PDB file of C-alpha atoms in Angstrom:
ATOM      1  CA  MET A 109      94.992 -54.107 231.724  1.00 56.00           C
ATOM      2  CA  VAL A 110      94.090 -50.561 230.411  1.00 55.00           C
ATOM      3  CA  LYS A 111      92.034 -48.425 232.741  1.00 58.00           C
ATOM      4  CA  THR A 112      89.331 -46.420 231.122  1.00 57.00           C
ATOM      5  CA  ARG A 113      88.329 -43.077 232.435  1.00 57.00           C
ATOM      6  CA  LYS A 114      84.806 -42.204 232.970  1.00 57.00           C
ATOM      7  CA  LEU A 115      83.792 -38.977 231.150  1.00 54.00           C
ATOM      8  CA  ARG A 116      82.284 -36.491 233.118  1.00 59.00           C
ATOM      9  CA  SER A 117      78.948 -35.132 231.642  1.00 58.00           C
ATOM     10  CA  ARG A 118      79.205 -31.351 231.178  1.00 58.00           C
ATOM     11  CA  PRO A 119      76.382 -29.390 232.610  1.00 62.00           C
ATOM     12  CA  ALA A 120      74.032 -28.256 229.999  1.00 62.00           C
ATOM     13  CA  ARG A 121      74.566 -24.643 228.981  1.00 64.00           C
ATOM     14  CA  LYS A 122      71.647 -22.222 229.814  1.00 61.00           C
ATOM     15  CA  PRO A 123      70.452 -20.777 226.645  1.00 63.00           C
ATOM     16  CA  LEU A 124      71.312 -17.138 226.317  1.00 56.00           C
ATOM     17  CA  ARG A 125      68.306 -14.727 226.923  1.00 59.00           C
ATOM     18  CA  ARG A 126      68.003 -12.366 223.896  1.00 62.00           C
ATOM     19  CA  LYS A 127      66.667  -8.923 224.680  1.00 67.00           C
ATOM     20  CA  SER A 128      63.426  -8.589 222.707  1.00 74.00           C
ATOM     21  CA  PRO A 129      63.781  -6.170 219.844  1.00 84.00           C
ATOM     22  CA  LEU A 130      62.367  -2.742 220.401  1.00 86.00           C
ATOM     23  CA  PRO A 131      58.902  -2.244 218.752  1.00 88.00           C
ATOM     24  CA  ARG A 132      58.741  -0.055 215.751  1.00 90.00           C
ATOM     25  CA  LEU A 133      55.648   2.008 215.705  1.00 94.00           C
ATOM     26  CA  VAL A 134      54.078   3.430 212.669  1.00 92.00           C
ATOM     27  CA  ASN A 135      52.026   6.626 213.217  1.00 96.00           C
ATOM     28  CA  HIS A 136      49.315   6.966 210.720  1.00 97.00           C
ATOM     29  CA  ASP A 137      48.904  10.383 208.807  1.00 96.00           C
ATOM     30  CA  ASP A 138      45.191  10.129 209.325  1.00 97.00           C
ATOM     31  CA  PRO A 139      44.658   8.127 212.461  1.00 98.00           C
ATOM     32  CA  ILE A 140      41.352   6.737 213.779  1.00 98.00           C
ATOM     33  CA  VAL A 141      42.879   5.922 217.230  1.00 98.00           C
ATOM     34  CA  SER A 142      45.039   7.952 219.223  1.00 98.00           C
ATOM     35  CA  ILE A 143      46.869   6.026 222.124  1.00 98.00           C
ATOM     36  CA  ILE A 144      47.801   8.389 224.967  1.00 98.00           C
ATOM     37  CA  ILE A 145      50.574   7.142 227.401  1.00 97.00           C
ATOM     38  CA  PRO A 146      51.824   9.458 230.165  1.00 97.00           C
ATOM     39  CA  ALA A 147      55.349   8.383 231.267  1.00 96.00           C
ATOM     40  CA  MET A 148      57.486   9.508 234.061  1.00 95.00           C
ATOM     41  CA  ASN A 149      60.588   7.276 234.593  1.00 95.00           C
ATOM     42  CA  GLU A 150      58.905   4.301 233.019  1.00 95.00           C
ATOM     43  CA  ARG A 151      61.924   3.088 230.771  1.00 94.00           C
ATOM     44  CA  ALA A 152      61.806  -0.518 232.254  1.00 94.00           C
ATOM     45  CA  THR A 153      58.292  -1.221 231.080  1.00 95.00           C
ATOM     46  CA  LEU A 154      57.778   1.333 228.268  1.00 96.00           C
ATOM     47  CA  GLY A 155      58.951  -0.723 225.574  1.00 96.00           C
ATOM     48  CA  ARG A 156      56.602  -3.676 226.230  1.00 96.00           C
ATOM     49  CA  VAL A 157      53.780  -1.091 226.721  1.00 97.00           C
ATOM     50  CA  LEU A 158      54.446   0.223 223.172  1.00 97.00           C
ATOM     51  CA  ARG A 159      54.773  -3.111 221.675  1.00 97.00           C
ATOM     52  CA  GLU A 160      51.032  -3.833 222.801  1.00 97.00           C
ATOM     53  CA  ALA A 161      49.967  -0.274 221.827  1.00 97.00           C
ATOM     54  CA  GLY A 162      51.173  -0.805 218.252  1.00 96.00           C
ATOM     55  CA  LYS A 163      48.895  -3.870 217.766  1.00 97.00           C
ATOM     56  CA  VAL A 164      45.621  -2.199 218.777  1.00 97.00           C
ATOM     57  CA  HIS A 165      44.440  -0.627 215.463  1.00 97.00           C
ATOM     58  CA  PRO A 166      46.102  -0.400 211.905  1.00 96.00           C
ATOM     59  CA  ARG A 167      45.225   3.300 211.742  1.00 98.00           C
ATOM     60  CA  SER A 168      46.696   4.642 214.893  1.00 98.00           C
ATOM     61  CA  GLU A 169      49.177   7.068 216.495  1.00 98.00           C
ATOM     62  CA  THR A 170      50.849   6.543 219.829  1.00 98.00           C
ATOM     63  CA  ILE A 171      51.626   9.635 221.871  1.00 98.00           C
ATOM     64  CA  VAL A 172      53.905   9.410 224.787  1.00 98.00           C
ATOM     65  CA  VAL A 173      53.846  12.318 227.205  1.00 97.00           C
ATOM     66  CA  ALA A 174      57.273  11.870 228.853  1.00 96.00           C
ATOM     67  CA  ASN A 175      57.222  14.394 231.911  1.00 94.00           C
ATOM     68  CA  GLY A 176      59.929  14.919 234.508  1.00 94.00           C
ATOM     69  CA  SER A 177      61.812  11.688 233.272  1.00 94.00           C
ATOM     70  CA  THR A 178      65.529  11.417 234.115  1.00 94.00           C
ATOM     71  CA  ASP A 179      65.983   7.624 233.166  1.00 94.00           C
ATOM     72  CA  GLY A 180      65.851   7.845 229.413  1.00 94.00           C
ATOM     73  CA  THR A 181      62.186   7.301 228.942  1.00 96.00           C
ATOM     74  CA  PRO A 182      61.820  10.065 226.148  1.00 96.00           C
ATOM     75  CA  GLU A 183      64.785   8.783 224.235  1.00 96.00           C
ATOM     76  CA  LEU A 184      63.306   5.102 224.349  1.00 97.00           C
ATOM     77  CA  ALA A 185      59.794   6.365 223.294  1.00 97.00           C
ATOM     78  CA  GLU A 186      61.445   8.300 220.373  1.00 96.00           C
ATOM     79  CA  LYS A 187      63.657   5.281 219.349  1.00 96.00           C
ATOM     80  CA  CYS A 188      60.468   3.219 219.188  1.00 96.00           C
ATOM     81  CA  GLY A 189      58.762   5.814 216.817  1.00 96.00           C
ATOM     82  CA  ALA A 190      56.152   7.073 219.237  1.00 97.00           C
ATOM     83  CA  ARG A 191      55.020  10.688 218.978  1.00 97.00           C
ATOM     84  CA  LEU A 192      56.970  12.339 221.837  1.00 97.00           C
ATOM     85  CA  ILE A 193      55.881  15.142 223.851  1.00 97.00           C
ATOM     86  CA  ARG A 194      58.658  15.941 226.197  1.00 95.00           C
ATOM     87  CA  VAL A 195      58.118  18.073 229.286  1.00 94.00           C
ATOM     88  CA  PRO A 196      61.226  18.640 231.497  1.00 91.00           C
ATOM     89  CA  GLU A 197      59.383  18.977 234.843  1.00 92.00           C
ATOM     90  CA  PRO A 198      56.885  16.497 236.325  1.00 90.00           C
ATOM     91  CA  LEU A 199      53.212  17.557 235.355  1.00 90.00           C
ATOM     92  CA  GLY A 200      51.589  16.010 238.374  1.00 87.00           C
ATOM     93  CA  HIS A 201      48.977  13.056 238.501  1.00 87.00           C
ATOM     94  CA  ASP A 202      46.821  12.763 235.354  1.00 92.00           C
ATOM     95  CA  VAL A 203      47.798  16.145 233.650  1.00 95.00           C
ATOM     96  CA  GLY A 204      49.666  14.238 231.108  1.00 95.00           C
ATOM     97  CA  ARG A 205      46.213  12.737 229.873  1.00 96.00           C
ATOM     98  CA  ARG A 206      45.091  16.453 229.120  1.00 97.00           C
ATOM     99  CA  VAL A 207      48.539  17.023 227.240  1.00 97.00           C
ATOM    100  CA  GLY A 208      48.193  13.982 225.248  1.00 97.00           C
ATOM    101  CA  ALA A 209      44.495  14.554 224.457  1.00 98.00           C
ATOM    102  CA  GLU A 210      45.082  18.063 223.365  1.00 97.00           C
ATOM    103  CA  ALA A 211      47.722  16.774 220.634  1.00 97.00           C
ATOM    104  CA  ALA A 212      45.553  13.820 219.677  1.00 98.00           C
ATOM    105  CA  ALA A 213      44.229  13.647 216.081  1.00 98.00           C
ATOM    106  CA  GLY A 214      42.069  10.432 216.306  1.00 98.00           C
ATOM    107  CA  GLN A 215      38.453  10.046 216.729  1.00 98.00           C
ATOM    108  CA  VAL A 216      39.098   7.463 219.484  1.00 98.00           C
ATOM    109  CA  LEU A 217      41.211   8.290 222.361  1.00 98.00           C
ATOM    110  CA  LEU A 218      42.668   5.334 224.149  1.00 98.00           C
ATOM    111  CA  PHE A 219      44.379   5.968 227.504  1.00 98.00           C
ATOM    112  CA  MET A 220      47.005   3.536 228.948  1.00 97.00           C
ATOM    113  CA  ASP A 221      49.812   3.753 231.637  1.00 96.00           C
ATOM    114  CA  ALA A 222      53.449   3.323 230.940  1.00 95.00           C
ATOM    115  CA  ASP A 223      54.045   1.185 233.921  1.00 93.00           C
ATOM    116  CA  MET A 224      51.365  -1.518 233.263  1.00 94.00           C
ATOM    117  CA  VAL A 225      51.732  -3.879 230.348  1.00 96.00           C
ATOM    118  CA  VAL A 226      48.173  -4.721 229.075  1.00 96.00           C
ATOM    119  CA  PRO A 227      47.883  -7.009 225.997  1.00 97.00           C
ATOM    120  CA  ALA A 228      46.640  -5.541 222.891  1.00 97.00           C
ATOM    121  CA  LYS A 229      43.685  -8.206 222.952  1.00 97.00           C
ATOM    122  CA  GLU A 230      42.516  -6.517 226.262  1.00 97.00           C
ATOM    123  CA  LEU A 231      42.801  -2.910 224.811  1.00 98.00           C
ATOM    124  CA  ARG A 232      40.832  -3.481 221.538  1.00 98.00           C
ATOM    125  CA  PRO A 233      37.455  -3.861 223.447  1.00 98.00           C
ATOM    126  CA  PHE A 234      37.515  -0.229 224.477  1.00 98.00           C
ATOM    127  CA  VAL A 235      38.337   1.029 220.911  1.00 98.00           C
ATOM    128  CA  GLN A 236      35.692  -1.146 219.441  1.00 98.00           C
ATOM    129  CA  ALA A 237      33.153   0.182 221.828  1.00 98.00           C
ATOM    130  CA  VAL A 238      33.674   3.702 220.887  1.00 98.00           C
ATOM    131  CA  LEU A 239      33.748   3.043 217.203  1.00 98.00           C
ATOM    132  CA  SER A 240      30.363   1.452 217.881  1.00 98.00           C
ATOM    133  CA  GLY A 241      28.917   4.530 219.329  1.00 98.00           C
ATOM    134  CA  VAL A 242      29.940   4.526 223.012  1.00 98.00           C
ATOM    135  CA  ASP A 243      31.280   8.001 224.233  1.00 98.00           C
ATOM    136  CA  ILE A 244      33.236   6.867 227.295  1.00 98.00           C
ATOM    137  CA  ALA A 245      34.274   3.209 227.427  1.00 98.00           C
ATOM    138  CA  LEU A 246      35.168   2.385 231.050  1.00 98.00           C
ATOM    139  CA  ASN A 247      37.279  -0.481 232.455  1.00 97.00           C
ATOM    140  CA  GLY A 248      34.974  -2.577 234.766  1.00 95.00           C
ATOM    141  CA  TYR A 249      37.554  -3.050 237.495  1.00 93.00           C
ATOM    142  CA  SER A 250      35.875  -1.755 240.759  1.00 86.00           C
ATOM    143  CA  GLY A 251      38.493  -2.810 243.313  1.00 80.00           C
ATOM    144  CA  PRO A 252      38.056  -5.191 246.245  1.00 78.00           C
ATOM    145  CA  ILE A 253      34.739  -4.482 248.190  1.00 75.00           C
ATOM    146  CA  ARG A 254      34.159  -7.608 250.067  1.00 75.00           C
ATOM    147  CA  ARG A 255      36.452  -6.503 253.028  1.00 74.00           C
ATOM    148  CA  ARG A 256      35.692  -5.293 256.575  1.00 79.00           C
ATOM    149  CA  GLU A 257      37.169  -1.992 255.663  1.00 81.00           C
ATOM    150  CA  VAL A 258      36.974  -0.797 252.146  1.00 79.00           C
ATOM    151  CA  HIS A 259      39.781   1.279 250.643  1.00 85.00           C
ATOM    152  CA  PRO A 260      38.843   5.032 250.512  1.00 87.00           C
ATOM    153  CA  VAL A 261      39.287   5.463 246.828  1.00 90.00           C
ATOM    154  CA  VAL A 262      37.003   2.341 246.090  1.00 92.00           C
ATOM    155  CA  LEU A 263      34.348   3.620 248.352  1.00 92.00           C
ATOM    156  CA  ALA A 264      34.502   7.211 246.773  1.00 93.00           C
ATOM    157  CA  LYS A 265      34.071   5.671 243.259  1.00 95.00           C
ATOM    158  CA  HIS A 266      30.892   3.787 244.240  1.00 94.00           C
ATOM    159  CA  VAL A 267      29.561   6.816 246.330  1.00 94.00           C
ATOM    160  CA  LEU A 268      30.041   9.046 243.170  1.00 96.00           C
ATOM    161  CA  ASN A 269      28.457   6.691 240.734  1.00 96.00           C
ATOM    162  CA  GLY A 270      25.588   6.372 243.218  1.00 94.00           C
ATOM    163  CA  LEU A 271      25.190  10.141 243.355  1.00 94.00           C
ATOM    164  CA  LEU A 272      25.080  10.208 239.585  1.00 95.00           C
ATOM    165  CA  LEU A 273      22.174   7.707 239.520  1.00 94.00           C
ATOM    166  CA  ARG A 274      24.591   5.237 237.652  1.00 95.00           C
ATOM    167  CA  ALA A 275      24.945   2.647 240.347  1.00 94.00           C
ATOM    168  CA  ASP A 276      25.056   0.316 237.431  1.00 96.00           C
ATOM    169  CA  LEU A 277      28.737   1.356 236.882  1.00 96.00           C
ATOM    170  CA  LYS A 278      29.616   0.069 240.403  1.00 94.00           C
ATOM    171  CA  GLY A 279      33.176   1.258 241.090  1.00 94.00           C
ATOM    172  CA  ALA A 280      34.087   1.771 237.423  1.00 95.00           C
ATOM    173  CA  SER A 281      35.883   5.257 236.964  1.00 95.00           C
ATOM    174  CA  LEU A 282      37.971   7.172 234.567  1.00 96.00           C
ATOM    175  CA  THR A 283      40.709   6.899 237.305  1.00 94.00           C
ATOM    176  CA  ALA A 284      41.270   3.324 236.122  1.00 93.00           C
ATOM    177  CA  VAL A 285      43.121   2.550 232.681  1.00 95.00           C
ATOM    178  CA  PRO A 286      42.728   1.463 230.174  1.00 97.00           C
ATOM    179  CA  HIS A 287      39.494   3.507 228.969  1.00 98.00           C
ATOM    180  CA  ALA A 288      38.660   5.173 225.865  1.00 98.00           C
ATOM    181  CA  LEU A 289      36.910   8.405 224.888  1.00 98.00           C
ATOM    182  CA  SER A 290      35.082   9.564 221.730  1.00 98.00           C
ATOM    183  CA  ARG A 291      36.158  12.799 219.892  1.00 98.00           C
ATOM    184  CA  LYS A 292      32.702  14.045 220.878  1.00 98.00           C
ATOM    185  CA  ALA A 293      33.202  13.449 224.596  1.00 98.00           C
ATOM    186  CA  LEU A 294      36.465  15.090 224.606  1.00 98.00           C
ATOM    187  CA  GLU A 295      34.904  18.211 222.954  1.00 98.00           C
ATOM    188  CA  TRP A 296      32.066  18.283 225.246  1.00 98.00           C
ATOM    189  CA  ILE A 297      33.711  17.793 228.620  1.00 97.00           C
ATOM    190  CA  ARG A 298      37.001  19.795 227.417  1.00 96.00           C
ATOM    191  CA  PRO A 299      40.458  18.327 227.723  1.00 97.00           C
ATOM    192  CA  GLU A 300      41.148  20.243 231.050  1.00 96.00           C
ATOM    193  CA  ALA A 301      38.514  18.027 232.831  1.00 96.00           C
ATOM    194  CA  LEU A 302      40.827  15.070 232.233  1.00 97.00           C
ATOM    195  CA  GLU A 303      43.095  16.352 234.838  1.00 96.00           C
ATOM    196  CA  VAL A 304      40.585  15.394 237.454  1.00 96.00           C
ATOM    197  CA  PRO A 305      39.157  12.056 236.098  1.00 96.00           C
ATOM    198  CA  PRO A 306      36.085  11.819 238.522  1.00 97.00           C
ATOM    199  CA  LEU A 307      35.123  15.302 237.495  1.00 97.00           C
ATOM    200  CA  ALA A 308      35.334  14.418 233.827  1.00 98.00           C
ATOM    201  CA  LEU A 309      33.163  11.395 234.369  1.00 98.00           C
ATOM    202  CA  THR A 310      30.672  13.485 236.222  1.00 97.00           C
ATOM    203  CA  LYS A 311      30.406  16.237 233.375  1.00 97.00           C
ATOM    204  CA  ALA A 312      29.952  13.271 230.892  1.00 98.00           C
ATOM    205  CA  ILE A 313      27.118  11.793 232.751  1.00 97.00           C
ATOM    206  CA  LEU A 314      25.287  15.049 233.290  1.00 96.00           C
ATOM    207  CA  LEU A 315      25.809  15.946 229.630  1.00 97.00           C
ATOM    208  CA  ASP A 316      23.909  12.670 228.768  1.00 97.00           C
ATOM    209  CA  LEU A 317      27.093  11.240 226.876  1.00 98.00           C
ATOM    210  CA  LYS A 318      26.965   7.457 226.435  1.00 98.00           C
ATOM    211  CA  VAL A 319      28.953   5.991 229.234  1.00 98.00           C
ATOM    212  CA  GLN A 320      29.365   2.234 229.509  1.00 98.00           C
ATOM    213  CA  VAL A 321      31.641  -0.426 231.186  1.00 98.00           C
ATOM    214  CA  VAL A 322      32.769  -2.396 228.138  1.00 97.00           C
ATOM    215  CA  HIS A 323      35.520  -4.795 229.393  1.00 97.00           C
ATOM    216  CA  THR A 324      37.331  -5.496 232.637  1.00 96.00           C
ATOM    217  CA  VAL A 325      41.125  -5.342 233.006  1.00 96.00           C
ATOM    218  CA  GLU A 326      42.239  -6.531 236.449  1.00 92.00           C
ATOM    219  CA  VAL A 327      44.690  -3.603 236.817  1.00 86.00           C
ATOM    220  CA  GLY A 328      44.785  -4.098 240.526  1.00 75.00           C
ATOM    221  CA  ARG A 329      47.052  -7.019 239.989  1.00 74.00           C
ATOM    222  CA  LEU A 330      49.296  -5.122 237.306  1.00 71.00           C
ATOM    223  CA  ASN A 331      49.572  -1.825 239.254  1.00 68.00           C
ATOM    224  CA  PRO A 332      52.990  -1.495 240.746  1.00 59.00           C
ATOM    225  CA  VAL A 333      53.265  -1.140 244.517  1.00 56.00           C
ATOM    226  CA  ARG A 334      54.076   2.445 245.346  1.00 52.00           C
ATOM    227  CA  ALA A 335      56.374   3.621 247.950  1.00 51.00           C
ATOM    228  CA  ARG A 336      54.228   4.405 251.156  1.00 51.00           C
ATOM    229  CA  GLN A 337      54.590   7.497 253.442  1.00 49.00           C
ATOM    230  CA  GLU A 338      54.431   7.558 257.255  1.00 53.00           C
ATOM    231  CA  GLU A 339      51.513   9.562 258.456  1.00 56.00           C
ATOM    232  CA  ARG A 340      50.257   9.562 262.045  1.00 57.00           C
ATOM    233  CA  GLY A 341      52.010   6.298 262.778  1.00 59.00           C
ATOM    234  CA  LYS A 342      50.436   4.632 259.665  1.00 62.00           C
ATOM    235  CA  ARG A 343      51.941   3.600 256.372  1.00 57.00           C
ATOM    236  CA  VAL A 344      49.773   5.296 253.706  1.00 63.00           C
ATOM    237  CA  ASP A 345      49.712   5.482 249.878  1.00 70.00           C
ATOM    238  CA  PRO A 346      50.332   9.202 248.894  1.00 74.00           C
ATOM    239  CA  LEU A 347      47.962   8.814 245.978  1.00 80.00           C
ATOM    240  CA  THR A 348      44.957   7.904 248.271  1.00 86.00           C
ATOM    241  CA  ARG A 349      44.275  11.488 249.487  1.00 87.00           C
ATOM    242  CA  LEU A 350      44.759  13.121 246.035  1.00 89.00           C
ATOM    243  CA  VAL A 351      42.200  10.462 244.297  1.00 90.00           C
ATOM    244  CA  ALA A 352      39.822  10.788 247.179  1.00 91.00           C
ATOM    245  CA  GLY A 353      39.997  14.595 246.944  1.00 92.00           C
ATOM    246  CA  ASP A 354      39.345  14.488 243.279  1.00 94.00           C
ATOM    247  CA  HIS A 355      36.051  12.599 243.942  1.00 94.00           C
ATOM    248  CA  LEU A 356      35.190  15.430 246.463  1.00 94.00           C
ATOM    249  CA  GLU A 357      35.936  17.946 243.787  1.00 95.00           C
ATOM    250  CA  ALA A 358      33.560  16.175 241.441  1.00 95.00           C
ATOM    251  CA  VAL A 359      30.908  16.089 244.086  1.00 94.00           C
ATOM    252  CA  GLU A 360      31.207  19.806 244.680  1.00 94.00           C
ATOM    253  CA  TRP A 361      30.954  20.545 241.015  1.00 95.00           C
ATOM    254  CA  LEU A 362      27.580  18.341 240.966  1.00 94.00           C
ATOM    255  CA  ILE A 363      26.190  20.177 243.854  1.00 93.00           C
ATOM    256  CA  LYS A 364      26.962  23.578 242.088  1.00 92.00           C
ATOM    257  CA  GLN A 365      25.153  22.393 239.050  1.00 91.00           C
ATOM    258  CA  GLN A 366      22.050  20.763 240.728  1.00 86.00           C
ATOM    259  CA  GLY A 367      21.647  22.222 244.181  1.00 82.00           C
ATOM    260  CA  ALA A 368      22.664  21.414 247.726  1.00 77.00           C
ATOM    261  CA  ARG A 369      21.231  17.826 247.403  1.00 72.00           C
ATOM    262  CA  GLY A 370      22.909  17.119 244.118  1.00 72.00           C
ATOM    263  CA  GLY A 371      19.541  16.849 242.257  1.00 72.00           C
ATOM    264  CA  TYR A 372      17.854  14.728 244.777  1.00 71.00           C
ATOM    265  CA  SER A 373      14.203  15.764 246.101  1.00 73.00           C
ATOM    266  CA  ASP A 374      13.920  17.178 249.673  1.00 70.00           C
ATOM    267  CA  LEU A 375      10.393  15.846 249.629  1.00 67.00           C
ATOM    268  CA  GLY A 376       7.911  17.645 251.892  1.00 66.00           C
ATOM    269  CA  ARG A 377      10.440  19.269 254.233  1.00 70.00           C
ATOM    270  CA  GLN A 378       9.743  22.978 254.906  1.00 67.00           C
ATOM    271  CA  ARG A 379      13.022  24.099 255.954  1.00 67.00           C
ATOM    272  CA  GLY A 380      12.028  27.836 255.869  1.00 70.00           C
ATOM    273  CA  ARG A 381       9.826  27.372 258.833  1.00 69.00           C
ATOM    274  CA  VAL A 382      12.594  26.133 261.088  1.00 69.00           C
ATOM    275  CA  ARG A 383      14.037  29.048 263.368  1.00 60.00           C
TER     276      ARG A 383
END
């Protein structure tokens, strides 16, 4: 009697994961939209960010401001066809926005971050709003507020908008990407104001530019967790103090423009009679 051997079934081979090809950007000679992406050591996400940027508008240019990068971020941006502005030293928070804006040629300036992959369909509403007459198209993300202790930055955004008589904006701010500006807005508030986003927003509102929340992208979920520092026995985000300070700078500028009460009436108080 011939014995038959049972054939062992081979485990199914896992399909090989092929790396997605790098995007090939085409920068239009006469762009309508300038997409500005500051990047510092963001090689891990930059390719995917650029892929979405390239789908936003057929007449666009994509500007990557690679500052202080040591991981190949500038080389990747260049390989993908982005307009590259290479700065060897770190520029500091939000300074890259000014650098990119000063180099931009489009009538619409769309700002993104290199560490957050936002789909093109979520970016287009900001561009369309500016093309339809909005000067500053804000992301409606306001941050979590239904907590016993609200984050200082979230609180600062709401307070500043209230002082500007724009409580309708809630916690929307130029500190949150994506957002877009018109060429008119850039010329009126000046590119240097972009280094302090709350100040740029304050100037825009006082200049009576058209500022609107046009779309909401939940960037709180996309924002990578940053390394925290030890301070007085607590773990704190190093950017919290910086961004809160930016809002205080905006309030200071507002007071200088509109008086000690920021334009609010003192009603019937006769302070001069008090000794």
